[in-house]
XYZ file of N, CA and C in Angstrom:
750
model
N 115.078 19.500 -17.760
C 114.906 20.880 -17.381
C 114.546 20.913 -15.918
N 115.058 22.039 -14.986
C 114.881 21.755 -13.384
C 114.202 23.450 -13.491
N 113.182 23.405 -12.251
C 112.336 24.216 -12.122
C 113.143 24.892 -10.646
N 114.267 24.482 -10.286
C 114.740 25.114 -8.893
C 114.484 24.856 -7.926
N 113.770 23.153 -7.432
C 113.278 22.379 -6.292
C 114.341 21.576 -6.144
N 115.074 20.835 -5.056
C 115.888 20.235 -4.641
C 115.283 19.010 -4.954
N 115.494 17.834 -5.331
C 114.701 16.114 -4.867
C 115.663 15.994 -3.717
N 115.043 15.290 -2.818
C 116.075 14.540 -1.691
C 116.504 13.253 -2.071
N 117.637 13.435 -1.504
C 118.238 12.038 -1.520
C 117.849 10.671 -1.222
N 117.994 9.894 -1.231
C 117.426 8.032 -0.703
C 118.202 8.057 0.826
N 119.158 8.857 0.974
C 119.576 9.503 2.538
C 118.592 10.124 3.151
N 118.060 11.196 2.669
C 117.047 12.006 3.716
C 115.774 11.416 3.854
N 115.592 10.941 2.853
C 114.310 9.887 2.579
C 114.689 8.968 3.828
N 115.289 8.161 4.023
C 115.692 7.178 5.116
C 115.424 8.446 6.425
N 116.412 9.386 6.721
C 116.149 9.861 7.684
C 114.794 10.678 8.003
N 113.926 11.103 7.030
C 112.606 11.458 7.470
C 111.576 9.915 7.838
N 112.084 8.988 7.016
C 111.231 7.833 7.741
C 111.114 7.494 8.696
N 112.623 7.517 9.525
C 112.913 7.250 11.003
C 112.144 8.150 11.827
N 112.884 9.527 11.730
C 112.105 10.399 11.906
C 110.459 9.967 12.490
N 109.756 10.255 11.341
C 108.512 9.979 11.701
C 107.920 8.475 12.479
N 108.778 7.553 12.224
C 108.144 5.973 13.220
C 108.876 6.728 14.571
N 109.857 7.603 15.001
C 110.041 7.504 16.503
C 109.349 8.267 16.816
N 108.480 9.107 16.554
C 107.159 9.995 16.547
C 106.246 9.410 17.016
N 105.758 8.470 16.062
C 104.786 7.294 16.281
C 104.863 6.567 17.317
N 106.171 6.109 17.316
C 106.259 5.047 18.726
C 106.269 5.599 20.262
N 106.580 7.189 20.214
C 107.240 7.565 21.285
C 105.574 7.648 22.268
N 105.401 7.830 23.321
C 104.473 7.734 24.359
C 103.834 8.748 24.204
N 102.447 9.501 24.236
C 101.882 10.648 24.211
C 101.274 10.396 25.275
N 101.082 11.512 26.578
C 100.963 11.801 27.212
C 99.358 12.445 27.465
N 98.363 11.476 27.405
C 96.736 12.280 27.264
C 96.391 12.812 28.431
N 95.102 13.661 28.830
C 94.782 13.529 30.027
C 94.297 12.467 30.192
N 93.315 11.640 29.904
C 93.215 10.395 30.278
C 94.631 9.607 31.249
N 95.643 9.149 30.296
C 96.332 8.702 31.294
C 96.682 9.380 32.142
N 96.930 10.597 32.381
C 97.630 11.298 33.626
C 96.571 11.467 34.570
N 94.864 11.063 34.439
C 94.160 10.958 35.281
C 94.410 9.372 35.653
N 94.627 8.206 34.976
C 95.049 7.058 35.639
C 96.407 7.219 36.653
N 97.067 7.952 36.016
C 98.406 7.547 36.959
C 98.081 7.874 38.182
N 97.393 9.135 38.163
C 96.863 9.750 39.702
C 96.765 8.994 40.385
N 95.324 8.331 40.237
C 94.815 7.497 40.853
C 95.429 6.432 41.171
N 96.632 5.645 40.481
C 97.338 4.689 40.644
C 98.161 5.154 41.711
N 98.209 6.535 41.970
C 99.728 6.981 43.095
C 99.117 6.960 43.872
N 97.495 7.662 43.944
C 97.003 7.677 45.259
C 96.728 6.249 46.433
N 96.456 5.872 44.992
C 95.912 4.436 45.586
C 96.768 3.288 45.920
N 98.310 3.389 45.849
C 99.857 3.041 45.777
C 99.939 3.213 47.271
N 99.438 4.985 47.393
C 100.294 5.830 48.999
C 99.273 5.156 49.961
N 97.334 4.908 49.197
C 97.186 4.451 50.361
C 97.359 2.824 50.986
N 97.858 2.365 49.901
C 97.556 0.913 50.411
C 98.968 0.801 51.190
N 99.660 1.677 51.211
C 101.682 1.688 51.902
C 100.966 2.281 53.113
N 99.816 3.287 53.142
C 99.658 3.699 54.493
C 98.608 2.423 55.248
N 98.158 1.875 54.608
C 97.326 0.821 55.384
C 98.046 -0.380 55.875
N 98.565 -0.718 55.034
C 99.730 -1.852 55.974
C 100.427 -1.057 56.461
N 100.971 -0.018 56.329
C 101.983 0.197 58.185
C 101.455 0.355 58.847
N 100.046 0.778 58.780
C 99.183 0.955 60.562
C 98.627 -0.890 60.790
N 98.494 -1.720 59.979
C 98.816 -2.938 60.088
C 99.942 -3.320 60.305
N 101.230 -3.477 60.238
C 102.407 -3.738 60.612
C 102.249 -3.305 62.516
N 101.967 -1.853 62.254
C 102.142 -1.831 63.690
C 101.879 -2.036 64.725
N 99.827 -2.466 64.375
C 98.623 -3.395 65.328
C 99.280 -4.793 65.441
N 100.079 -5.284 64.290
C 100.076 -6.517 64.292
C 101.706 -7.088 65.402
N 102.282 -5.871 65.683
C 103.326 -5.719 65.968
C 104.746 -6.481 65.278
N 104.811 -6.484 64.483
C 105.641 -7.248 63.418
C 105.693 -9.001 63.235
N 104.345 -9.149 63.876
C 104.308 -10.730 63.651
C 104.091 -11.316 62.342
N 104.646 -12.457 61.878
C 104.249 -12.630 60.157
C 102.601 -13.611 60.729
N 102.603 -13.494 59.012
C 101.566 -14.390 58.989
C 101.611 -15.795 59.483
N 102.574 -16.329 59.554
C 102.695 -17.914 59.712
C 102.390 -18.059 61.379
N 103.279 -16.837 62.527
C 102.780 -16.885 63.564
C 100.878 -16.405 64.053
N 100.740 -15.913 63.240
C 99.266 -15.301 63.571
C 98.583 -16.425 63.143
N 98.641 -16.886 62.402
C 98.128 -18.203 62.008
C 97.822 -19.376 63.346
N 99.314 -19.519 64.097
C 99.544 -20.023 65.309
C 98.995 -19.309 66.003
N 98.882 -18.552 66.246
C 98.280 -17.851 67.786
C 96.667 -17.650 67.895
N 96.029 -17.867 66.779
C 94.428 -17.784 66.407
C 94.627 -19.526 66.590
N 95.279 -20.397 65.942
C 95.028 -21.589 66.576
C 94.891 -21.975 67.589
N 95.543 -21.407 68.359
C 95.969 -21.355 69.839
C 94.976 -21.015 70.538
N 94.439 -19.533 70.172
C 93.802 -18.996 71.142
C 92.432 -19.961 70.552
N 91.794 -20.606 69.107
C 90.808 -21.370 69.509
C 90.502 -22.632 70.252
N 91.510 -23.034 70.424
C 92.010 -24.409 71.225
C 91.528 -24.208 72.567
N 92.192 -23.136 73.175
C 92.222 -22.931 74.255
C 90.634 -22.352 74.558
N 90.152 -21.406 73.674
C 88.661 -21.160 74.223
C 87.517 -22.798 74.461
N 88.177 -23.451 73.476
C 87.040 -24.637 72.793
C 87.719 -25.557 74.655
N 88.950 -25.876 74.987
C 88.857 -25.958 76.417
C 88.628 -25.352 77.752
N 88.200 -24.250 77.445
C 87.640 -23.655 78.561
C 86.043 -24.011 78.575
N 85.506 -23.766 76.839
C 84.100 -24.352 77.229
C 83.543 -25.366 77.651
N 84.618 -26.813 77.369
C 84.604 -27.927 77.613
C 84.623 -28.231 79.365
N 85.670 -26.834 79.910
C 85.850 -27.263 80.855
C 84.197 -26.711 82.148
N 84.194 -25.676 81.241
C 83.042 -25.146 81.939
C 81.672 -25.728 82.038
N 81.388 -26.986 80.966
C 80.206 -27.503 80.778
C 81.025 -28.692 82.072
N 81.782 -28.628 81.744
C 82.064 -30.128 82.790
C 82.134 -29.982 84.499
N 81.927 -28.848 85.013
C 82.201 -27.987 86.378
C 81.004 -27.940 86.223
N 79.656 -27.457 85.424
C 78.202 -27.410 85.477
C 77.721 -28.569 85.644
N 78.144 -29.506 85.098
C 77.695 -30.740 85.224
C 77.885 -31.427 86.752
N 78.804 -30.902 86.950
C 79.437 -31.519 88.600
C 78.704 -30.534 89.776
N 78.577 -29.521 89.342
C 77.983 -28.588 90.341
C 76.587 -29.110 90.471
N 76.018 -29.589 89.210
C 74.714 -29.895 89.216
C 73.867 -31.554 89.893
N 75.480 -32.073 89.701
C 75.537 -33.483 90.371
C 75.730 -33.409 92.256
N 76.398 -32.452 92.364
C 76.526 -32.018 93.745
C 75.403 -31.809 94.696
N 74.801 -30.674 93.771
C 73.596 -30.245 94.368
C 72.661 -30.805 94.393
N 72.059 -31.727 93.595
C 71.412 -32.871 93.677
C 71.372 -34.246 94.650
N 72.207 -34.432 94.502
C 73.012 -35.335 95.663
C 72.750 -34.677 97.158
N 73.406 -33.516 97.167
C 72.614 -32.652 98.824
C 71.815 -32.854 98.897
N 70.724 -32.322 98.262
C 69.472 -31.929 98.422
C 68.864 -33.353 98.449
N 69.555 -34.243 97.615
C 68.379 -35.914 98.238
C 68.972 -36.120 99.096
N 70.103 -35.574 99.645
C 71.044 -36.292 101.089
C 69.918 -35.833 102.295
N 69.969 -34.239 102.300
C 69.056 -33.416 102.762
C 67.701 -34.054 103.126
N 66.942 -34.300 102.018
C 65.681 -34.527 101.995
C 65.079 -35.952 102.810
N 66.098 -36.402 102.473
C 66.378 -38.415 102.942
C 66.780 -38.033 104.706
N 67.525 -37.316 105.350
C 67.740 -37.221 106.168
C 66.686 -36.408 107.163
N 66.172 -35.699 106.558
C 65.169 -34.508 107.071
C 63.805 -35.474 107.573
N 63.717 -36.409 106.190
C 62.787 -37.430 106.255
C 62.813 -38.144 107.292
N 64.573 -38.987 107.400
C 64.652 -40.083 108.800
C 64.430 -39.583 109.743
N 64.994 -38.373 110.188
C 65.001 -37.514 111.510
C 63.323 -37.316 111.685
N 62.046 -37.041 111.195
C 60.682 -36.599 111.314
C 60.397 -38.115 111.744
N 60.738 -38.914 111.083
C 60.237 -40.610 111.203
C 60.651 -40.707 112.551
N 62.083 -40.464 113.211
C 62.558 -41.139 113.747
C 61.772 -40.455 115.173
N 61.674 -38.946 114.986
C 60.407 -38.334 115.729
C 59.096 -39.165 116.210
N 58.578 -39.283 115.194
C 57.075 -39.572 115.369
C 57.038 -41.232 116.024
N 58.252 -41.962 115.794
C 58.658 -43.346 116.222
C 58.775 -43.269 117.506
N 59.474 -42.227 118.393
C 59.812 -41.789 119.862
C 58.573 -41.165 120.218
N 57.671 -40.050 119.694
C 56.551 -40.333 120.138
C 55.244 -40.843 120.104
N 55.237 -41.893 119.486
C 54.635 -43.274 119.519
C 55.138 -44.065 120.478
N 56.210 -44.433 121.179
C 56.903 -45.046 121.958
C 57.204 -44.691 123.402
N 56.374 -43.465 123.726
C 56.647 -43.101 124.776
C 57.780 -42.425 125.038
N 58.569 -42.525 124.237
C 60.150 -42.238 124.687
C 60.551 -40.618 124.311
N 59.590 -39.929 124.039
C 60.209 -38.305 123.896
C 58.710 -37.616 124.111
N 58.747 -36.737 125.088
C 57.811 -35.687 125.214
C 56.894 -35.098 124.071
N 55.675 -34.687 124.345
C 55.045 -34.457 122.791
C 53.933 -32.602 123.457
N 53.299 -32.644 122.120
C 52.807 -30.991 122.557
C 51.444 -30.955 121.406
N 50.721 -30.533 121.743
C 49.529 -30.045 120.557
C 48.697 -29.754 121.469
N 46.993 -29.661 119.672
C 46.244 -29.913 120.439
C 45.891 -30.808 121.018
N 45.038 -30.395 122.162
C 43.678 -31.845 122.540
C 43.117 -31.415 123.626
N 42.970 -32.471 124.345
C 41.822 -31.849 126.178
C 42.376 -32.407 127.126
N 41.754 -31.661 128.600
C 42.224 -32.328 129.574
C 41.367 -32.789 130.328
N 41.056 -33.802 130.688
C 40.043 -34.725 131.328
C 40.289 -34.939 132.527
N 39.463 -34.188 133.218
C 39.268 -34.236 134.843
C 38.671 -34.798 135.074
N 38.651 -36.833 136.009
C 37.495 -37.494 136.895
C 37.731 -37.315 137.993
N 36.498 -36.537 138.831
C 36.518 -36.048 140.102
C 35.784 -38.046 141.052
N 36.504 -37.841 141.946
C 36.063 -39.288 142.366
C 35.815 -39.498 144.171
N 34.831 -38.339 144.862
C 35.020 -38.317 145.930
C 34.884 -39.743 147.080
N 34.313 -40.231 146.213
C 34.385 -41.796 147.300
C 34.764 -42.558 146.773
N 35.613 -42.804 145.925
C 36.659 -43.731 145.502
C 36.306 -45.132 144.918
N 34.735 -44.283 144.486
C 34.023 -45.581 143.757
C 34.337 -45.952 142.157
N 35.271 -44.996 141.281
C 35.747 -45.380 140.055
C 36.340 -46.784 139.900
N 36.115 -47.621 139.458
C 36.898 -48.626 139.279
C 38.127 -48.246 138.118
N 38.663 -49.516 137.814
C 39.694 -49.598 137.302
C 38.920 -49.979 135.585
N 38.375 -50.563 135.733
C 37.745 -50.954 134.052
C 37.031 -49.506 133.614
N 36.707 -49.002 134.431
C 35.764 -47.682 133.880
C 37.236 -46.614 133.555
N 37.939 -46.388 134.125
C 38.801 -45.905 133.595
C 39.638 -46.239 132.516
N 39.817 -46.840 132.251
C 40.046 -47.848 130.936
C 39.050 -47.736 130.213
N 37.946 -47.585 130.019
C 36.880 -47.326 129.177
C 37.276 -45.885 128.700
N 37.539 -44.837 129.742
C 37.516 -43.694 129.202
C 38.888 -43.768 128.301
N 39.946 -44.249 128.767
C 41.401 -44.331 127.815
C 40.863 -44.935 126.472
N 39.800 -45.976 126.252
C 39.823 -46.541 124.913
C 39.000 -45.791 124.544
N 38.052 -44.800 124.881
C 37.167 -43.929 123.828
C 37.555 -43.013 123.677
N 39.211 -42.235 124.188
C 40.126 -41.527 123.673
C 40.601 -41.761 122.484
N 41.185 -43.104 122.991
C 42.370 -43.855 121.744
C 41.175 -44.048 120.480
N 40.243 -44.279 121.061
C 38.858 -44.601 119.589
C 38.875 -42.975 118.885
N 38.785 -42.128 119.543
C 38.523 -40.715 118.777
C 39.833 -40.033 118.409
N 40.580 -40.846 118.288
C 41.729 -40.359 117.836
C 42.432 -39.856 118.499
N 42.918 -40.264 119.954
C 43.954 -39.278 120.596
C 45.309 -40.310 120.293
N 46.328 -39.463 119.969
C 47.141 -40.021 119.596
C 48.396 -40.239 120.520
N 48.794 -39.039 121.800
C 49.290 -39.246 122.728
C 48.545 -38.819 124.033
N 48.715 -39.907 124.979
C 47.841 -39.618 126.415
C 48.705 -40.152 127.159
N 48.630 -39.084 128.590
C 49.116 -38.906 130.419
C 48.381 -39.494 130.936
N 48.086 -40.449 132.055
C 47.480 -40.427 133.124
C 48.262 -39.985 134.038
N 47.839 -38.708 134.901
C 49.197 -38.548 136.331
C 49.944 -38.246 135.522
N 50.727 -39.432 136.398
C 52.212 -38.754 135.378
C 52.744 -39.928 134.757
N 51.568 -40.725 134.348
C 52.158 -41.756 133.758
C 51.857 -41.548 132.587
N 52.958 -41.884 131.254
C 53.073 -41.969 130.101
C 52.144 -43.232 129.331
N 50.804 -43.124 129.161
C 50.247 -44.226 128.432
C 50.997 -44.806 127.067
N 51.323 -46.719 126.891
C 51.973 -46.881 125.880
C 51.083 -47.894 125.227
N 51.179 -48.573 124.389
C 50.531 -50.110 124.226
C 50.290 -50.864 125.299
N 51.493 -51.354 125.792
C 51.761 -51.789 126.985
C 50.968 -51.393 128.502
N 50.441 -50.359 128.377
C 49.961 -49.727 130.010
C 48.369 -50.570 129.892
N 49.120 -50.656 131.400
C 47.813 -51.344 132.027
C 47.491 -50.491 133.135
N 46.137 -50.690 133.681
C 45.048 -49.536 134.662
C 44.794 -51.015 135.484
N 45.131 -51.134 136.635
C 44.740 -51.971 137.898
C 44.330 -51.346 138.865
N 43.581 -52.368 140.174
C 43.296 -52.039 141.156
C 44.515 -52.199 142.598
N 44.735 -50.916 143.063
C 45.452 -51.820 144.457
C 44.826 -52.245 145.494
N 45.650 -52.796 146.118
C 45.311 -53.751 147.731
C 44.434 -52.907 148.022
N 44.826 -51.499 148.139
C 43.943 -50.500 149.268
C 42.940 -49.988 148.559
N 42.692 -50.288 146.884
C 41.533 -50.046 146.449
C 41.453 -49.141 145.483
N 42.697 -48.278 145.498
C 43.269 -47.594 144.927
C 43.375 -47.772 143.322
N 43.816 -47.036 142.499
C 44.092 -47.395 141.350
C 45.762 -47.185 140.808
N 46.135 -47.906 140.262
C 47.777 -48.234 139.841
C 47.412 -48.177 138.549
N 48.279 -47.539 137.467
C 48.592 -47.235 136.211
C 49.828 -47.638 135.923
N 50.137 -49.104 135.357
C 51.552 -49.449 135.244
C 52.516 -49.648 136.355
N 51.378 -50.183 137.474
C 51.634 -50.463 138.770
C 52.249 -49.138 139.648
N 51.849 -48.169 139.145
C 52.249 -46.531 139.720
C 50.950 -46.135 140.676
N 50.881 -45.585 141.652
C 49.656 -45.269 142.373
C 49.115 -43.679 141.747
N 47.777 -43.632 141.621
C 47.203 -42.199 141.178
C 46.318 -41.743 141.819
N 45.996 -40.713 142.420
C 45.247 -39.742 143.259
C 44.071 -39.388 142.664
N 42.929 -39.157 143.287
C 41.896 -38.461 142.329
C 42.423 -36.968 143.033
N 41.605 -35.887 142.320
C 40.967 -36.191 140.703
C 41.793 -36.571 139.340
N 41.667 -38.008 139.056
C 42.390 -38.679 138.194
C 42.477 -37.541 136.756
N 43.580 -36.958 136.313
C 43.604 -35.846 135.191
C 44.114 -37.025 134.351
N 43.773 -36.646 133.045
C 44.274 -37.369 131.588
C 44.330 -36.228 130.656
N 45.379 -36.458 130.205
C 45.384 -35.621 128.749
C 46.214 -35.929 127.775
N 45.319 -35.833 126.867
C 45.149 -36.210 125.624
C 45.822 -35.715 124.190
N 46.340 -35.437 123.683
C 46.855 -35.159 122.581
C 46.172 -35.606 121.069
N 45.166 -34.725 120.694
C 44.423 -35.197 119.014
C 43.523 -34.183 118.634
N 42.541 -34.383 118.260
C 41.233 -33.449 118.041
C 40.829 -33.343 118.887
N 40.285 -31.975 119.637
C 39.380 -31.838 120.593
C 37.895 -31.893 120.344
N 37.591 -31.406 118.631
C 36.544 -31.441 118.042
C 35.549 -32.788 118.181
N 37.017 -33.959 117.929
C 36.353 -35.095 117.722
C 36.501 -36.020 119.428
N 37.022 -35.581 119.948
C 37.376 -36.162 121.323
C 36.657 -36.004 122.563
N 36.295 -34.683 122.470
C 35.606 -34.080 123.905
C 33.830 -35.135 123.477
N 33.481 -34.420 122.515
C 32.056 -35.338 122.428
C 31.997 -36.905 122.362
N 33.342 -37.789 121.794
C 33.193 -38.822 122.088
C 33.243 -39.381 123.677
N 33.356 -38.509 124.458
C 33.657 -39.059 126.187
C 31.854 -39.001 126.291
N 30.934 -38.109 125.525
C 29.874 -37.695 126.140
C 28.878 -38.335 125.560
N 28.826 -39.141 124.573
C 28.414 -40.502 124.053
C 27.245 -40.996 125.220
N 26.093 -41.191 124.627
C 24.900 -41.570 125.830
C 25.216 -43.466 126.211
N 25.604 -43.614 127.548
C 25.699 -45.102 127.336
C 27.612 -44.986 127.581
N 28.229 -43.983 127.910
C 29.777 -44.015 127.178
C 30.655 -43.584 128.414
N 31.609 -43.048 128.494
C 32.618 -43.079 129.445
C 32.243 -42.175 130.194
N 31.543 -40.905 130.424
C 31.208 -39.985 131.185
C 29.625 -40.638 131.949
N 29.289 -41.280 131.532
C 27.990 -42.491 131.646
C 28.749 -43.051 133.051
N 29.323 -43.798 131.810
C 30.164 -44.988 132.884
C 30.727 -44.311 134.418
N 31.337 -42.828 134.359
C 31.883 -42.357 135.668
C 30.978 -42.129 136.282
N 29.830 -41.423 135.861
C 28.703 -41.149 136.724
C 28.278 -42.159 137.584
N 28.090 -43.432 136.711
C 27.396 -44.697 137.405
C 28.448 -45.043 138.748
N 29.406 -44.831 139.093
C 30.637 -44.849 139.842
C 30.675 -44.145 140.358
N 29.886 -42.893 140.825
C 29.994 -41.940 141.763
C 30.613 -40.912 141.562
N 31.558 -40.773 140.254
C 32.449 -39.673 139.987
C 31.935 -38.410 138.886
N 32.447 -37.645 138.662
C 31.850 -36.765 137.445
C 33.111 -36.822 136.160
N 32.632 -36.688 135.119
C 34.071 -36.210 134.080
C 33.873 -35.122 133.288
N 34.713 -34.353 133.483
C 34.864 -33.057 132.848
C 36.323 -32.536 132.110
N 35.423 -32.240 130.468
C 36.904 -32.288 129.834
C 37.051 -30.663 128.903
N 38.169 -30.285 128.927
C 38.454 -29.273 128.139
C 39.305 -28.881 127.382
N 38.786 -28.704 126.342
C 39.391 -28.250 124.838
C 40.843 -27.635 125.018
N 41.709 -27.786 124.739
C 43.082 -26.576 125.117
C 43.767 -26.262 123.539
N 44.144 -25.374 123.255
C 45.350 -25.291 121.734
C 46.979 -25.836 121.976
N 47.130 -26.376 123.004
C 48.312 -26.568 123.364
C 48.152 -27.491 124.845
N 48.413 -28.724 124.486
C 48.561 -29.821 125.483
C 50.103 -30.164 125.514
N 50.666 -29.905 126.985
C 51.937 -30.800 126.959
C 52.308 -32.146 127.334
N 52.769 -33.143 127.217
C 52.969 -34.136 127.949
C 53.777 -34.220 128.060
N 54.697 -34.388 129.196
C 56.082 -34.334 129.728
C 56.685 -35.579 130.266
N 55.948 -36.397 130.450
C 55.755 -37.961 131.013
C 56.405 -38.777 130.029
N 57.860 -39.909 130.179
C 58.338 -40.502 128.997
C 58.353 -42.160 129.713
N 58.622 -42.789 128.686
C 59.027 -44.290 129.092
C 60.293 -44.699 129.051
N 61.016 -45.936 129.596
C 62.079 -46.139 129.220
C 62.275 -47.642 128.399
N 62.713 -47.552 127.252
C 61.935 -48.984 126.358
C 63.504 -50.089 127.324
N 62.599 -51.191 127.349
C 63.802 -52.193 127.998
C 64.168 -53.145 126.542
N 65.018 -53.580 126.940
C 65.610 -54.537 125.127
C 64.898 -55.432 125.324
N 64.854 -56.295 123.595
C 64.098 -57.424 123.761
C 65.161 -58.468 124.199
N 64.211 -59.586 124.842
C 65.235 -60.746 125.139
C 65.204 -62.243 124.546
N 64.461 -61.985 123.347
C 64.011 -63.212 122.455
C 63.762 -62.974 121.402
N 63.615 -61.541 121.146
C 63.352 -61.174 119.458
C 64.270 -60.723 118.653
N 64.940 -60.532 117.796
C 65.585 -60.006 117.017
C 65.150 -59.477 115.665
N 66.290 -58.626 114.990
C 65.208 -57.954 113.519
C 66.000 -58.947 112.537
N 65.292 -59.469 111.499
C 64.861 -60.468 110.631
C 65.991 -59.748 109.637
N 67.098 -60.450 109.028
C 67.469 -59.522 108.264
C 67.584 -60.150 106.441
């Protein structure tokens, strides 16, 4: 007995099955994913916009050359520093070297000074005094004057004139024929002047010594009178002659 409902076939049956699995299988579209895709496009456009403004800083060089050219350019810095420590080093060797060239020379030249005036052989200047023996009757001898030169040289004078003679190691104070006095066989006039080159502090009072060279002139008829100056010149030089038997030891 049929109530007026159709059954379907084992045909439609098949085609509603299909039906419904391509339903199932087909893609549904959530917001969820269509908020991923977004973000996937955005983030697509920007990474296409970040390498072309890279492409274009980089000016189309690949990687393999940039690679080279950062090699390059560290090579080349790591020899410039090399080269620059090595120009410091030389600059520093330079200047060193001057400056003892300098110093060594500055040195010989002061030596070679103080050697010439020790030697008579170059003009000299300071302090010291000037020692006037007044000698109206020509009773000074020759040893008393020489007394006063060694209680110079005792108080430290380091360069001394008689006249115009240059006192050296060597100078000798004689008498002449006429009675006179010769300094290195040179004739000298009174009032016999000397001057002295050293302390005046320590010089002037050693002439005045009780018993001592201003003693000694008195006893001789003469007076000595000496004075302090800030500036003594001596202008008086020697001329050294060679040796003729000595030589330097080498």
């Amino acid at each position: 007995m049929s109530d007026g409902t159709r059954t379907p076939s084992s045909r439609d049956q098949q085609r509603i099955v299909w039906h419904r699995l391509k339903d199932t299988l087909r893609p549904q579209a959530t917001v969820a994913q269509v908020i991923v895709g977004l973000l996937c496009l955005l983030l697509g456009v920007s990474i296409a916009a970040q390498m072309g403004r890279n492409d274009e800083s980089l000016e189309g060089a690949t990687q393999q050359e940039l690679v080279r050219l950062l090699d390059e350019s560290g090579r080349h810095a790591a020899d410039l520093e090399l080269e620059n420590a090595e120009l410091e080093r030389t600059l520093e060797t330079l200047r060193s070297g001057r400056e003892g060239d300098v110093a060594a020379q500055d040195a010989a030249e002061q030596r070679l000074a103080d050697l010439e005036i020790l030697a008579g052989t170059a003009p000299a200047q300071g302090r010291g005094i000037v020692v006037s023996i007044a000698d109206p009757e020509q009773g000074v001898r020759a040893s008393t004057l020489l007394g006063v030169l060694q209680e110079l040289r005792n108080a430290g004078a380091e360069v001394v004139q008689i006249g115009d003679v240059r006192v050296v190691a060597s100078t000798s104070i004689t008498t002449a024929p006429d009675g006179g006095l010769l300094v290195d066989g040179r004739p000298i006039r009174a009032p016999y002047t000397l001057k002295a080159i050293g302390d005046p502090a320590v010089m002037e009072p050693a002439l005045r010594i009780p018993g001592g060279a201003a003693d000694s002139v008195s006893g001789d008829g003469g007076t000595l009178s000496a004075v302090a100056e800030d500036e003594v010149r001596i202008e008086a030089t020697v001329e050294l002659s060679a040796p003729e038997h000595s030589r330097v030891v080498k």
